[in-house]
Short mmCIF file of C-alpha atoms in Angstrom, two decimals:
data_model
loop_
_atom_site.label_atom_id
_atom_site.label_comp_id
_atom_site.label_asym_id
_atom_site.label_seq_id
_atom_site.Cartn_x
_atom_site.Cartn_y
_atom_site.Cartn_z
CA MET U 1 16.88 -26.80 1.39
CA GLU U 2 16.85 -24.71 -1.68
CA VAL U 3 16.39 -21.01 -1.11
CA ALA U 4 14.74 -18.80 -3.84
CA GLN U 5 16.85 -15.85 -4.75
CA ALA U 6 15.64 -12.31 -5.77
CA LYS U 7 17.52 -10.42 -8.58
CA LEU U 8 17.82 -6.77 -8.14
CA VAL U 9 17.57 -5.57 -11.67
CA ARG U 10 17.52 -1.78 -10.87
CA GLY U 11 18.43 0.40 -8.14
CA GLU U 12 19.39 -0.67 -4.72
CA VAL U 13 17.90 -1.90 -1.69
CA PRO U 14 16.24 1.18 -0.15
CA HIS U 15 18.00 1.97 3.05
CA SER U 16 14.76 2.65 4.97
CA PHE U 17 13.85 -1.10 4.38
CA LEU U 18 17.15 -2.40 5.99
CA SER U 19 16.41 -0.66 9.17
CA GLY U 20 14.91 -3.48 10.83
CA ASP U 21 16.60 -5.72 13.57
CA GLY U 22 19.98 -6.05 12.03
CA TYR U 23 22.69 -7.94 13.47
CA GLY U 24 26.43 -7.75 13.55
CA ASP U 25 29.52 -8.78 15.33
CA GLY U 26 33.08 -8.04 15.36
CA TYR U 27 36.27 -8.14 17.43
CA GLY U 28 39.30 -6.21 17.87
CA TYR U 29 42.34 -5.56 20.03
CA GLY U 30 44.41 -2.52 20.69
CA TYR U 31 47.10 -1.11 22.71
CA GLY U 32 47.84 1.82 20.15
CA SER U 33 46.73 -0.07 17.11
CA GLY U 34 44.17 -2.50 16.14
CA TYR U 35 41.81 -3.96 13.64
CA GLY U 36 38.37 -5.37 13.74
CA TYR U 37 35.59 -6.36 11.41
CA GLY U 38 32.06 -6.57 11.36
CA TYR U 39 29.00 -7.09 9.31
CA GLY U 40 25.31 -6.39 9.52
CA ASP U 41 22.18 -7.22 7.56
CA GLY U 42 18.82 -5.65 7.90
CA ASP U 43 16.34 -8.51 8.48
CA GLY U 44 13.65 -6.79 10.46
CA TYR U 45 9.91 -6.33 9.77
CA GLY U 46 8.97 -3.78 7.43
CA TYR U 47 6.07 -1.69 6.29
CA GLY U 48 4.94 0.42 3.34
CA TYR U 49 2.21 2.83 2.55
CA GLY U 50 1.56 2.59 -1.24
CA SER U 51 0.27 5.55 -2.81
CA LYS U 52 -2.86 7.53 -3.50
CA GLU U 53 -3.14 6.15 -7.07
CA TYR U 54 -2.71 2.71 -5.82
CA TRP U 55 -5.47 3.02 -3.10
CA LEU U 56 -7.76 4.84 -5.21
CA ALA U 57 -7.54 2.23 -7.89
CA THR U 58 -8.37 -0.48 -5.47
CA ILE U 59 -11.95 0.98 -4.80
CA PRO U 60 -13.51 -1.18 -7.45
CA HIS U 61 -12.07 -4.28 -6.13
CA PHE U 62 -13.82 -3.61 -2.79
CA ALA U 63 -16.97 -2.21 -4.27
CA ARG U 64 -17.54 -5.61 -6.29
CA LYS U 65 -18.15 -7.12 -3.01
CA TRP U 66 -20.83 -4.82 -1.92
CA PRO U 67 -24.71 -5.00 -2.36
CA ASP U 68 -25.92 -3.53 -5.53
CA ALA U 69 -27.37 -0.65 -3.58
CA SER U 70 -24.05 0.43 -2.23
CA GLN U 71 -22.35 -0.03 -5.59
CA ALA U 72 -25.19 2.28 -7.09
CA ARG U 73 -24.57 4.77 -4.58
CA LEU U 74 -20.85 4.94 -4.94
CA ARG U 75 -21.49 5.56 -8.79
CA GLU U 76 -24.18 8.20 -7.74
CA LEU U 77 -21.80 9.99 -5.48
CA GLN U 78 -18.87 9.81 -8.04
CA GLU U 79 -21.10 11.32 -10.70
CA ALA U 80 -22.12 14.13 -8.34
CA GLY U 81 -18.72 15.04 -7.73
CA ALA U 82 -18.11 13.68 -4.18
CA THR U 83 -14.55 12.99 -3.17
CA ILE U 84 -14.17 9.25 -2.58
CA ALA U 85 -11.42 8.26 -0.06
CA PHE U 86 -10.81 6.01 2.84
CA TRP U 87 -11.48 6.20 6.56
CA ARG U 88 -10.47 3.75 9.30
CA SER U 89 -12.26 2.81 12.40
CA ASP U 90 -12.03 0.77 15.34
CA LYS U 91 -13.62 -2.80 15.47
CA ASN U 92 -16.94 -1.11 16.50
CA GLY U 93 -16.92 1.36 13.82
CA ARG U 94 -15.84 4.29 15.75
CA ALA U 95 -13.23 6.79 15.18
CA SER U 96 -9.73 5.50 15.74
CA ASN U 97 -7.70 8.37 14.89
CA GLY U 98 -8.95 11.14 17.20
CA GLY U 99 -12.41 12.28 17.47
CA LYS U 100 -15.74 10.56 18.70
CA ASN U 101 -18.63 9.38 16.79
CA ASP U 102 -21.37 6.79 16.84
CA PRO U 103 -20.74 3.38 15.28
CA VAL U 104 -20.90 3.69 11.39
CA ALA U 105 -22.22 1.17 8.88
CA PRO U 106 -22.85 1.54 5.17
CA GLY U 107 -25.23 4.47 4.43
CA THR U 108 -24.30 6.53 7.72
CA VAL U 109 -24.08 10.07 6.84
CA GLU U 110 -22.20 12.46 9.38
CA THR U 111 -22.38 16.18 9.42
CA ILE U 112 -20.79 18.86 11.42
CA LYS U 113 -20.99 22.57 11.56
CA GLY U 114 -18.37 24.77 10.03
CA PRO U 115 -16.40 26.70 9.09
CA LEU U 116 -14.52 23.86 7.62
CA GLN U 117 -10.99 23.66 8.95
CA ILE U 118 -9.06 20.50 8.29
CA CYS U 119 -7.02 18.78 10.95
CA THR U 120 -9.22 20.24 13.60
CA LYS U 121 -12.57 19.24 15.21
CA ASN U 122 -14.03 21.17 12.39
CA ALA U 123 -13.74 18.56 9.73
CA LEU U 124 -14.75 14.96 9.21
CA HIS U 125 -11.67 13.60 7.87
CA ALA U 126 -10.71 10.64 5.34
CA THR U 127 -7.31 9.71 3.70
CA PHE U 128 -6.06 8.75 0.07
CA ILE U 129 -3.48 6.40 1.83
CA PRO U 130 -5.12 4.33 4.50
CA PRO U 131 -2.09 2.53 5.76
CA LYS U 132 -0.82 5.74 7.32
CA TRP U 133 -3.71 5.46 9.78
CA LYS U 134 -4.82 3.35 12.64
CA GLY U 135 -7.97 1.35 12.74
CA GLU U 136 -8.93 -2.26 12.52
CA ARG U 137 -11.76 -1.67 10.04
CA TRP U 138 -11.40 0.07 6.56
CA TRP U 139 -14.25 1.95 4.97
CA ILE U 140 -14.79 3.76 1.64
CA VAL U 141 -16.43 7.14 2.21
CA ALA U 142 -17.63 10.22 0.30
CA LEU U 143 -16.70 13.45 1.50
CA ILE U 144 -19.58 15.75 0.16
CA GLY U 145 -19.34 19.57 -0.62
CA GLU U 146 -16.32 21.75 -0.01
CA ILE U 147 -13.31 19.78 0.95
CA GLN U 148 -9.75 20.76 2.13
CA THR U 149 -6.67 18.64 1.70
CA ASP U 150 -3.39 18.28 3.72
CA ASP U 151 -1.10 15.58 2.11
CA ASP U 152 -3.04 12.49 2.16
CA LYS U 153 -5.79 13.72 4.39
CA VAL U 154 -8.99 15.28 3.18
CA GLY U 155 -11.59 17.08 5.17
CA ALA U 156 -15.40 18.01 4.60
CA LEU U 157 -18.43 18.90 6.75
CA THR U 158 -20.33 15.94 5.55
CA ARG U 159 -19.12 12.32 5.23
CA GLU U 160 -21.18 9.31 4.04
CA ILE U 161 -20.04 5.70 4.82
CA ILE U 162 -20.43 3.94 1.52
CA GLY U 163 -18.87 0.38 2.21
CA GLU U 164 -16.40 -1.55 4.00
CA CYS U 165 -13.16 -2.78 2.61
CA LEU U 166 -13.60 -6.56 2.87
CA MET Y 1 1.56 -6.76 -40.73
CA ALA Y 2 3.98 -9.62 -39.73
CA ASN Y 3 6.48 -8.94 -36.77
CA HIS Y 4 9.77 -8.29 -37.73
CA PRO Y 5 11.66 -11.52 -36.95
CA ASN Y 6 14.62 -9.85 -35.19
CA ARG Y 7 12.12 -7.74 -33.00
CA SER Y 8 11.99 -9.57 -29.66
CA LYS Y 9 8.57 -9.55 -27.89
CA GLN Y 10 8.53 -7.75 -24.85
CA VAL Y 11 7.78 -10.33 -22.03
CA GLU Y 12 5.84 -9.55 -18.99
CA ARG Y 13 8.01 -10.04 -15.73
CA ALA Y 14 6.82 -10.37 -11.94
CA VAL Y 15 8.79 -7.93 -10.20
CA LEU Y 16 8.84 -6.08 -6.77
CA VAL Y 17 9.11 -2.28 -7.22
CA THR Y 18 9.93 0.27 -4.34
CA THR Y 19 9.21 4.03 -4.56
CA SER Y 20 10.74 6.96 -2.54
CA HIS Y 21 7.29 7.41 -1.19
CA ARG Y 22 7.63 4.30 0.91
CA GLY Y 23 5.81 2.09 -1.73
CA VAL Y 24 6.50 -1.61 -1.98
CA PHE Y 25 4.76 -3.10 -4.86
CA PHE Y 26 4.44 -6.59 -6.41
CA GLY Y 27 3.07 -6.83 -9.89
CA TYR Y 28 3.69 -7.58 -13.57
CA ALA Y 29 5.74 -5.30 -15.80
CA THR Y 30 6.80 -5.23 -19.54
CA GLU Y 31 9.20 -2.39 -18.98
CA THR Y 32 11.20 -1.53 -15.95
CA ASP Y 33 13.80 1.04 -17.10
CA GLY Y 34 11.96 4.29 -17.61
CA ALA Y 35 10.97 6.97 -15.14
CA THR Y 36 7.64 5.24 -14.63
CA ILE Y 37 6.76 1.78 -14.36
CA LYS Y 38 3.20 0.26 -15.20
CA LEU Y 39 2.35 -2.51 -13.02
CA ARG Y 40 -0.48 -4.97 -13.87
CA ALA Y 41 -2.28 -6.53 -11.01
CA ALA Y 42 -0.27 -4.68 -8.51
CA ARG Y 43 -0.30 -5.37 -4.73
CA ASN Y 44 1.10 -3.28 -2.10
CA CYS Y 45 2.77 -4.77 0.90
CA ILE Y 46 1.63 -2.85 3.89
CA TYR Y 47 3.55 -4.94 6.46
CA TRP Y 48 6.04 -7.94 6.11
CA PRO Y 49 7.30 -9.90 9.16
CA ALA Y 50 11.09 -10.27 10.11
CA ASP Y 51 10.94 -13.84 8.67
CA ASN Y 52 10.87 -12.16 5.30
CA LYS Y 53 14.30 -11.04 5.95
CA GLY Y 54 13.93 -7.78 4.67
CA PHE Y 55 12.65 -6.24 1.49
CA LEU Y 56 14.42 -8.54 -0.87
CA GLY Y 57 12.76 -11.56 0.86
CA LEU Y 58 9.61 -10.23 -0.51
CA ALA Y 59 11.05 -10.83 -3.91
CA ALA Y 60 12.55 -14.20 -3.15
CA MET Y 61 10.11 -15.70 -0.98
CA GLY Y 62 7.06 -13.44 -1.22
CA PRO Y 63 4.95 -12.36 1.53
CA LEU Y 64 5.01 -14.73 4.54
CA LYS Y 65 2.71 -15.53 7.52
CA GLY Y 66 1.82 -12.24 9.01
CA ALA Y 67 2.23 -9.99 6.05
CA ARG Y 68 -0.49 -7.90 5.12
CA VAL Y 69 -1.09 -7.13 1.40
CA GLY Y 70 -3.48 -4.78 -0.41
CA PRO Y 71 -5.85 -6.17 -3.30
CA ALA Y 72 -4.77 -6.18 -6.93
CA ALA Y 73 -5.00 -2.98 -9.12
CA ASP Y 74 -3.28 -1.55 -12.44
CA ILE Y 75 -1.12 1.32 -11.67
CA GLU Y 76 1.76 3.46 -12.85
CA LEU Y 77 4.48 3.93 -10.35
CA ARG Y 78 6.96 6.88 -10.39
CA ASP Y 79 9.89 7.94 -8.09
CA ILE Y 80 11.11 4.46 -8.45
CA THR Y 81 13.99 3.47 -6.19
CA ALA Y 82 14.50 -0.28 -6.89
CA VAL Y 83 13.34 -3.12 -9.00
CA ALA Y 84 13.87 -6.87 -8.41
CA GLU Y 85 12.74 -9.67 -10.31
CA CYS Y 86 10.63 -12.12 -8.36
CA SER Y 87 11.08 -15.84 -7.85
CA THR Y 88 8.63 -18.52 -8.98
CA ALA Y 89 7.96 -19.34 -5.32
CA ALA Y 90 7.41 -15.58 -4.59
CA VAL Y 91 4.91 -15.16 -7.46
CA THR Y 92 2.84 -18.20 -5.72
CA ALA Y 93 3.10 -16.58 -2.62
CA TRP Y 94 2.05 -13.00 -3.69
CA GLU Y 95 -0.87 -14.38 -5.96
CA SER Y 96 -2.28 -16.43 -2.89
CA ALA Y 97 -1.91 -13.91 -0.43
CA PRO Y 98 -5.28 -12.58 1.01
CA TRP Y 99 -6.08 -8.96 1.18
CA LYS Y 100 -6.40 -9.26 4.92
#
């Protein structure tokens, strides 16, 4: 069977992507001297996160599948200066990365009391890099009003669910 | 204005690009030498199975069953760590991979 080959044209295979289920073998003998050989090859599974720029650029792709009203709401929130990001839930639409909430759907608006403090219960969170988080369902959300950010995380006191990433 | 006869037209290639931020992207690029790379119709590989035989398997075979791939978007990547040219078979697999 012909096996397709990839040609590395720049750089080297990132070590972090070779850290899977590698294999190797070897042998040796001793009594004061010895030698041995071995080989290894990373061939395990892998994962990546992408980037904030990439995931924000995918929003139009997801939005095109929404009803007109949801698409219009996205535009409205963007024009109003809301922060558009992602949020992941369990299969029922409930929080899956800490916190508790009722199941969400497009149009759901959640609010909490301040003062806003990201990474605490005093914030409703979202992310710019959704693969970093857990959750079966992915949503595009708007964080409204004051926000705080921490790496890929963003928090606010009001979060509106605009649509699902289908 | 006519093209200069000796000026080679830049050809778009299907490539797999990795970044230092654990980004693994497939897409189409005309230039891959600079500090940044513009990728058309880029797709992010979120997860690939052991059958892919590592990162280079994504360039050789494309995402196999069990892989998870993000939707296409035009982006500019920085902090590049590696670029691999994709095989024809890999391009077919990437293009047919669903978002979920």
